[in-house]
Amino acid sequence: MKLKHFLQFNDLSKDDIYYLFQRAKWLKDQFKNYKKYWPLEDRTLVMIFEKASTRTRLSFESGMQQLGGSAIYLNTKDSQLGRGEPVEDAAQVISRMSDVVMIRTFEQEIIERFAENSRVPVINGLTNEYHPCQILADIYTYIEHRGSIEGKTVAWIGDSNNVCNTWLQAAELLNFNMHVSTPKGYEVEVERAGLYDDSHFEQFENPMDAAKGAHLVTTDVWTSMGYESELKERKSIFADWQVDKEMMNEADKDAVFMHCLPAHRGEEVTAEVIDGPQSVVWDEAENRLHVQKALLELLLIGRV
Ligand code: CP
Ligand code: NVA
């Protein structure tokens, strides 16, 4: 089988993505009905974390176990990774002792260097630039709740971060529209987001205008991991980029609200919205498990 990595959303084709969604649905059904399915027996996933995580670690670790395999957790604090061992050397060694590697790190360049030296598939579990597993789960969740996303409008309110960049790549690949509103100075950078052009998104100065008519409204923390020194400054700059009831009222009447979590109620979103009837955040979080199991299956054994 040809070695395949998932380092950014468009590493998969549109066809692969819809195949994954179909498998995720089947895997979710098996899981809900306590049916054993162990295609990855004796396979090992190594998870490398340079940043904190709850959902990503849990969904990959339990997902791997549910597929019959096992998962090993490494972090930079208590491995040689944090003591200057070259990424290339670490990739050579780790990929000789495992079957698949998931990495959460800082610059995208780190994971790309790792993948170039890896004998096994590498999955991006979040970098400064992208969070592709998150958007697989988000789009799968939208489809579960509302059907096809093609031609729909997704409003992104807040920081043009890793999650936003990945939504934009997905819009190009799956043909939907993005309305993005960020404070001045935090706008989307087409090249950094890995986009072909700007034809699938529009930037709005006023977040209320971005939300208008949207079928999905989504946001994320104002300060992502790695940018903590900007926390105070960002709190005041982003104050008007809060998703509240008034903003949701601008969206389509059937609009759903999503957040990759962890959330800060009273900052990027009000409690009324995230805990309200339009919010699908718990399904969104759970679906990380199901789509990533489909991804592990695809990268390790191909289509079944
Ligand atoms: N959404 C997400 O990736 O959550 P964690 O940081 O908890 O993994
Ligand atoms: N943008 C956030 C996502 C956390 C899951 C961060 O990078 O910290």
CSV table of C-alpha atoms and ligand atoms in Angstrom, one decimal:
chain,number,residue,atom,x,y,z
A,1,MET,CA,0.0,0.0,0.0
A,2,LYS,CA,1.3,3.5,-0.9
A,3,LEU,CA,2.3,5.5,2.1
A,4,LYS,CA,-0.2,8.3,2.8
A,5,HIS,CA,-0.1,11.1,5.4
A,6,PHE,CA,-2.8,13.5,6.6
A,7,LEU,CA,-0.9,16.7,7.3
A,8,GLN,CA,-3.5,19.1,6.0
A,9,PHE,CA,-7.1,18.8,4.9
A,10,ASN,CA,-6.4,18.8,1.2
A,11,ASP,CA,-4.0,15.8,1.5
A,12,LEU,CA,-7.2,13.8,1.0
A,13,SER,CA,-9.3,13.9,-2.1
A,14,LYS,CA,-13.0,14.8,-2.1
A,15,ASP,CA,-13.7,11.2,-2.9
A,16,ASP,CA,-11.6,10.0,0.1
A,17,ILE,CA,-13.4,12.4,2.4
A,18,TYR,CA,-16.9,11.2,1.5
A,19,TYR,CA,-15.6,7.6,1.8
A,20,LEU,CA,-14.4,8.5,5.3
A,21,PHE,CA,-17.8,9.9,6.3
A,22,GLN,CA,-19.5,6.7,5.1
A,23,ARG,CA,-17.0,4.6,7.1
A,24,ALA,CA,-17.4,6.9,10.2
A,25,LYS,CA,-21.2,6.4,10.1
A,26,TRP,CA,-20.7,2.6,10.0
A,27,LEU,CA,-18.0,2.7,12.7
A,28,LYS,CA,-20.2,4.9,14.9
A,29,ASP,CA,-23.1,2.5,14.5
A,30,GLN,CA,-20.9,-0.5,15.5
A,31,PHE,CA,-19.6,1.4,18.5
A,32,LYS,CA,-23.1,2.4,19.7
A,33,ASN,CA,-24.2,-1.2,19.4
A,34,TYR,CA,-21.2,-2.6,21.3
A,35,LYS,CA,-20.1,-4.6,18.2
A,36,LYS,CA,-16.5,-5.6,18.2
A,37,TYR,CA,-14.5,-4.6,15.1
A,38,TRP,CA,-10.7,-5.2,15.4
A,39,PRO,CA,-9.1,-4.6,12.0
A,40,LEU,CA,-6.0,-3.0,13.6
A,41,GLU,CA,-5.1,-5.8,16.0
A,42,ASP,CA,-1.4,-5.7,16.9
A,43,ARG,CA,-1.0,-2.2,15.3
A,44,THR,CA,0.5,0.6,17.4
A,45,LEU,CA,-0.2,4.3,17.2
A,46,VAL,CA,2.3,6.7,18.7
A,47,MET,CA,0.9,10.1,19.7
A,48,ILE,CA,3.4,12.9,20.2
A,49,PHE,CA,2.1,16.0,22.0
A,50,GLU,CA,4.1,19.3,22.2
A,51,LYS,CA,0.9,21.1,23.3
A,52,ALA,CA,-2.0,20.2,25.7
A,53,SER,CA,-5.0,18.2,24.7
A,54,THR,CA,-8.1,16.5,26.0
A,55,ARG,CA,-10.2,15.5,23.0
A,56,THR,CA,-7.4,14.7,20.5
A,57,ARG,CA,-5.6,12.4,22.9
A,58,LEU,CA,-8.7,10.7,24.2
A,59,SER,CA,-10.3,10.2,20.7
A,60,PHE,CA,-7.1,8.8,19.2
A,61,GLU,CA,-6.2,6.6,22.2
A,62,SER,CA,-9.7,5.1,22.7
A,63,GLY,CA,-10.3,5.0,18.9
A,64,MET,CA,-7.1,2.9,18.4
A,65,GLN,CA,-8.1,0.6,21.2
A,66,GLN,CA,-11.6,0.2,19.9
A,67,LEU,CA,-10.1,-0.9,16.5
A,68,GLY,CA,-8.1,-3.6,18.3
A,69,GLY,CA,-4.8,-1.7,18.4
A,70,SER,CA,-2.9,0.2,21.1
A,71,ALA,CA,-1.7,3.7,21.5
A,72,ILE,CA,1.4,5.2,23.2
A,73,TYR,CA,1.5,8.7,24.5
A,74,LEU,CA,4.8,10.7,24.3
A,75,ASN,CA,5.3,14.3,25.2
A,76,THR,CA,8.2,16.6,24.7
A,77,LYS,CA,8.7,17.1,28.4
A,78,ASP,CA,9.7,13.6,29.3
A,79,SER,CA,11.1,12.3,26.0
A,80,GLN,CA,14.3,13.2,24.1
A,81,LEU,CA,12.1,15.2,21.7
A,82,GLY,CA,12.2,18.1,24.2
A,83,ARG,CA,16.0,17.9,24.5
A,84,GLY,CA,17.0,18.8,21.0
A,85,GLU,CA,16.9,15.4,19.2
A,86,PRO,CA,16.5,16.3,15.5
A,87,VAL,CA,12.9,15.7,14.2
A,88,GLU,CA,14.4,13.7,11.3
A,89,ASP,CA,16.1,11.2,13.7
A,90,ALA,CA,13.0,10.9,15.9
A,91,ALA,CA,10.9,10.2,12.8
A,92,GLN,CA,13.3,7.4,11.7
A,93,VAL,CA,13.3,5.7,15.1
A,94,ILE,CA,9.6,6.2,16.1
A,95,SER,CA,8.4,5.0,12.7
A,96,ARG,CA,10.4,1.8,12.9
A,97,MET,CA,8.6,0.9,16.2
A,98,SER,CA,5.1,1.8,15.3
A,99,ASP,CA,2.4,1.6,12.5
A,100,VAL,CA,1.1,5.1,12.5
A,101,VAL,CA,2.1,8.4,14.2
A,102,MET,CA,-0.1,11.4,15.3
A,103,ILE,CA,1.6,14.7,16.1
A,104,ARG,CA,0.4,17.9,17.8
A,105,THR,CA,3.1,20.5,17.5
A,106,PHE,CA,3.9,24.1,16.7
A,107,GLU,CA,5.0,25.0,13.1
A,108,GLN,CA,3.6,22.9,10.2
A,109,GLU,CA,7.2,22.6,9.0
A,110,ILE,CA,8.0,20.3,11.9
A,111,ILE,CA,5.3,17.7,11.0
A,112,GLU,CA,6.3,17.9,7.3
A,113,ARG,CA,10.0,17.1,8.2
A,114,PHE,CA,8.8,14.3,10.4
A,115,ALA,CA,6.6,12.8,7.6
A,116,GLU,CA,9.5,13.0,5.1
A,117,ASN,CA,11.5,10.7,7.3
A,118,SER,CA,8.7,8.4,8.4
A,119,ARG,CA,8.1,4.9,7.2
A,120,VAL,CA,4.5,5.0,8.5
A,121,PRO,CA,1.5,7.4,8.0
A,122,VAL,CA,1.7,10.6,9.9
A,123,ILE,CA,-1.5,12.4,11.1
A,124,ASN,CA,-1.7,16.1,12.0
A,125,GLY,CA,-3.3,16.4,15.5
A,126,LEU,CA,-3.0,20.2,15.3
A,127,THR,CA,-0.2,22.6,14.3
A,128,ASN,CA,-0.1,26.4,14.4
A,129,GLU,CA,-1.4,26.4,10.8
A,130,TYR,CA,-4.0,23.5,10.6
A,131,HIS,CA,-6.3,21.2,12.5
A,132,PRO,CA,-7.5,18.8,9.8
A,133,CYS,CA,-9.0,16.1,12.1
A,134,GLN,CA,-11.2,18.7,13.7
A,135,ILE,CA,-12.7,19.8,10.4
A,136,LEU,CA,-13.4,16.2,9.3
A,137,ALA,CA,-15.5,15.9,12.5
A,138,ASP,CA,-17.1,19.3,12.1
A,139,ILE,CA,-18.3,18.6,8.5
A,140,TYR,CA,-19.4,15.1,9.4
A,141,THR,CA,-21.4,16.6,12.2
A,142,TYR,CA,-23.0,19.2,9.9
A,143,ILE,CA,-24.0,16.5,7.5
A,144,GLU,CA,-25.5,14.4,10.3
A,145,HIS,CA,-27.6,17.3,11.4
A,146,ARG,CA,-28.5,19.2,8.2
A,147,GLY,CA,-27.4,17.1,5.2
A,148,SER,CA,-25.0,18.2,2.4
A,149,ILE,CA,-22.7,21.1,3.1
A,150,GLU,CA,-22.0,21.8,-0.6
A,151,GLY,CA,-23.2,25.3,-1.6
A,152,LYS,CA,-23.9,26.2,2.1
A,153,THR,CA,-22.3,29.2,3.9
A,154,VAL,CA,-20.2,28.8,7.0
A,155,ALA,CA,-19.5,31.9,9.1
A,156,TRP,CA,-16.2,32.0,10.9
A,157,ILE,CA,-16.1,34.7,13.7
A,158,GLY,CA,-12.8,35.5,15.5
A,159,ASP,CA,-9.1,34.6,14.9
A,160,SER,CA,-7.9,33.4,11.5
A,161,ASN,CA,-6.1,30.5,13.2
A,162,ASN,CA,-5.4,26.8,12.5
A,163,VAL,CA,-9.1,25.8,12.7
A,164,CYS,CA,-10.1,28.7,10.4
A,165,ASN,CA,-7.4,27.9,7.8
A,166,THR,CA,-8.6,24.3,7.7
A,167,TRP,CA,-12.2,25.3,7.3
A,168,LEU,CA,-11.1,27.4,4.3
A,169,GLN,CA,-9.2,24.4,2.7
A,170,ALA,CA,-12.3,22.3,3.2
A,171,ALA,CA,-14.5,24.9,1.5
A,172,GLU,CA,-12.3,24.8,-1.6
A,173,LEU,CA,-12.3,21.0,-1.7
A,174,LEU,CA,-16.0,20.4,-0.9
A,175,ASN,CA,-17.3,23.5,-2.6
A,176,PHE,CA,-19.0,25.6,0.1
A,177,ASN,CA,-18.6,29.3,1.0
A,178,MET,CA,-16.9,30.8,4.0
A,179,HIS,CA,-17.7,34.2,5.5
A,180,VAL,CA,-14.8,35.2,7.7
A,181,SER,CA,-14.7,38.1,10.1
A,182,THR,CA,-11.6,38.9,12.1
A,183,PRO,CA,-10.4,42.1,13.8
A,184,LYS,CA,-8.0,44.2,11.6
A,185,GLY,CA,-4.5,42.7,11.5
A,186,TYR,CA,-5.8,39.2,12.1
A,187,GLU,CA,-7.2,38.6,8.5
A,188,VAL,CA,-6.8,35.3,6.6
A,189,GLU,CA,-3.5,34.9,4.8
A,190,VAL,CA,-4.2,32.9,1.6
A,191,GLU,CA,-0.7,31.4,1.4
A,192,ARG,CA,-0.4,30.5,5.1
A,193,ALA,CA,-3.8,28.8,4.9
A,194,GLY,CA,-2.6,26.7,2.0
A,195,LEU,CA,-5.4,27.9,-0.4
A,196,TYR,CA,-5.3,28.0,-4.2
A,197,ASP,CA,-7.1,31.4,-4.3
A,198,ASP,CA,-9.7,33.4,-2.4
A,199,SER,CA,-12.8,32.3,-4.4
A,200,HIS,CA,-14.4,30.3,-1.6
A,201,PHE,CA,-14.3,33.0,1.1
A,202,GLU,CA,-15.2,36.6,1.7
A,203,GLN,CA,-13.8,38.7,4.6
A,204,PHE,CA,-16.1,41.0,6.5
A,205,GLU,CA,-15.1,43.8,8.8
A,206,ASN,CA,-18.4,43.5,10.8
A,207,PRO,CA,-19.0,40.0,12.3
A,208,MET,CA,-22.8,40.6,12.1
A,209,ASP,CA,-22.5,40.9,8.3
A,210,ALA,CA,-20.5,37.6,8.2
A,211,ALA,CA,-23.2,35.8,10.1
A,212,LYS,CA,-26.0,37.0,7.9
A,213,GLY,CA,-27.7,34.0,6.3
A,214,ALA,CA,-25.1,31.5,7.4
A,215,HIS,CA,-26.0,27.8,7.7
A,216,LEU,CA,-23.3,27.2,10.3
A,217,VAL,CA,-21.7,29.7,12.7
A,218,THR,CA,-18.5,28.8,14.3
A,219,THR,CA,-15.7,30.3,16.4
A,220,ASP,CA,-12.7,29.4,18.5
A,221,VAL,CA,-10.6,30.7,21.3
A,222,TRP,CA,-9.3,34.3,20.9
A,223,THR,CA,-5.8,33.1,21.9
A,224,SER,CA,-4.6,29.7,20.6
A,225,MET,CA,-1.9,27.6,22.2
A,226,GLY,CA,1.5,29.1,21.6
A,227,TYR,CA,0.2,32.7,21.6
A,228,GLU,CA,-0.3,33.0,25.3
A,229,SER,CA,1.9,36.1,25.6
A,230,GLU,CA,-0.7,38.0,23.5
A,231,LEU,CA,-3.6,37.0,25.8
A,232,LYS,CA,-4.3,40.4,27.4
A,233,GLU,CA,-4.0,42.3,24.2
A,234,ARG,CA,-6.3,39.9,22.3
A,235,LYS,CA,-9.0,40.0,25.0
A,236,SER,CA,-9.6,43.7,24.2
A,237,ILE,CA,-9.0,43.5,20.4
A,238,PHE,CA,-11.4,40.6,20.0
A,239,ALA,CA,-14.2,41.8,22.3
A,240,ASP,CA,-16.7,42.5,19.5
A,241,TRP,CA,-16.0,39.1,17.9
A,242,GLN,CA,-18.3,37.2,20.4
A,243,VAL,CA,-21.0,34.9,19.1
A,244,ASP,CA,-24.1,35.8,20.9
A,245,LYS,CA,-27.9,35.4,20.4
A,246,GLU,CA,-28.1,38.6,18.4
A,247,MET,CA,-25.5,37.3,16.0
A,248,MET,CA,-27.2,33.8,15.7
A,249,ASN,CA,-30.4,35.7,14.9
A,250,GLU,CA,-28.6,37.1,11.8
A,251,ALA,CA,-27.9,33.6,10.6
A,252,ASP,CA,-30.3,31.2,8.8
A,253,LYS,CA,-33.1,30.1,11.1
A,254,ASP,CA,-31.9,26.5,10.9
A,255,ALA,CA,-28.2,27.5,11.5
A,256,VAL,CA,-26.1,25.3,13.9
A,257,PHE,CA,-23.4,26.6,16.1
A,258,MET,CA,-20.0,24.8,16.4
A,259,HIS,CA,-16.9,25.2,18.5
A,260,CYS,CA,-13.9,22.8,18.4
A,261,LEU,CA,-13.5,23.3,22.2
A,262,PRO,CA,-12.2,24.1,24.8
A,263,ALA,CA,-14.5,27.1,25.0
A,264,HIS,CA,-14.4,30.3,27.1
A,265,ARG,CA,-18.0,31.3,27.8
A,266,GLY,CA,-18.3,35.1,28.0
A,267,GLU,CA,-15.4,35.5,25.6
A,268,GLU,CA,-15.7,34.1,22.0
A,269,VAL,CA,-19.2,32.8,22.7
A,270,THR,CA,-22.0,33.4,25.2
A,271,ALA,CA,-23.3,30.6,27.5
A,272,GLU,CA,-26.7,31.2,25.9
A,273,VAL,CA,-25.4,30.2,22.5
A,274,ILE,CA,-23.0,27.3,23.3
A,275,ASP,CA,-25.5,25.8,25.8
A,276,GLY,CA,-28.5,26.7,23.6
A,277,PRO,CA,-30.7,24.7,21.1
A,278,GLN,CA,-28.6,25.6,18.0
A,279,SER,CA,-25.4,24.3,19.5
A,280,VAL,CA,-24.1,20.9,18.3
A,281,VAL,CA,-20.8,21.0,20.2
A,282,TRP,CA,-21.1,17.7,22.0
A,283,ASP,CA,-21.9,15.7,18.9
A,284,GLU,CA,-19.0,17.6,17.2
A,285,ALA,CA,-16.6,16.5,20.0
A,286,GLU,CA,-17.8,12.9,19.9
A,287,ASN,CA,-17.5,12.7,16.2
A,288,ARG,CA,-13.7,13.2,16.5
A,289,LEU,CA,-13.7,9.6,17.6
A,290,HIS,CA,-15.7,8.2,14.7
A,291,VAL,CA,-14.0,10.1,11.9
A,292,GLN,CA,-10.5,9.5,13.2
A,293,LYS,CA,-11.2,5.7,13.5
A,294,ALA,CA,-12.2,5.9,9.8
A,295,LEU,CA,-9.0,7.8,9.0
A,296,LEU,CA,-6.8,5.3,10.9
A,297,GLU,CA,-8.5,2.4,9.0
A,298,LEU,CA,-8.0,4.2,5.6
A,299,LEU,CA,-4.4,5.0,6.2
A,300,LEU,CA,-3.4,1.6,7.6
A,301,ILE,CA,-5.4,-0.9,5.6
A,302,GLY,CA,-7.0,1.2,2.7
A,303,ARG,CA,-10.6,1.0,1.6
A,304,VAL,CA,-12.5,-2.0,2.9
B,1,CP,N1,-10.6,20.4,19.8
B,1,CP,C1,-9.5,19.8,20.2
B,1,CP,O1,-8.6,19.5,19.5
B,1,CP,O2,-9.4,19.7,21.6
B,1,CP,P1,-8.2,19.3,22.5
B,1,CP,O3,-7.2,20.4,22.4
B,1,CP,O4,-8.7,19.0,23.8
B,1,CP,O5,-7.5,18.1,21.9
B,2,NVA,N1,-7.0,27.2,17.9
B,2,NVA,C1,-6.9,26.4,19.1
B,2,NVA,C2,-7.6,25.1,18.9
B,2,NVA,C3,-7.5,24.2,20.1
B,2,NVA,C4,-8.1,22.8,19.9
B,2,NVA,C5,-5.5,26.3,19.5
B,2,NVA,O1,-4.6,26.1,18.6
B,2,NVA,O2,-5.1,26.4,20.7
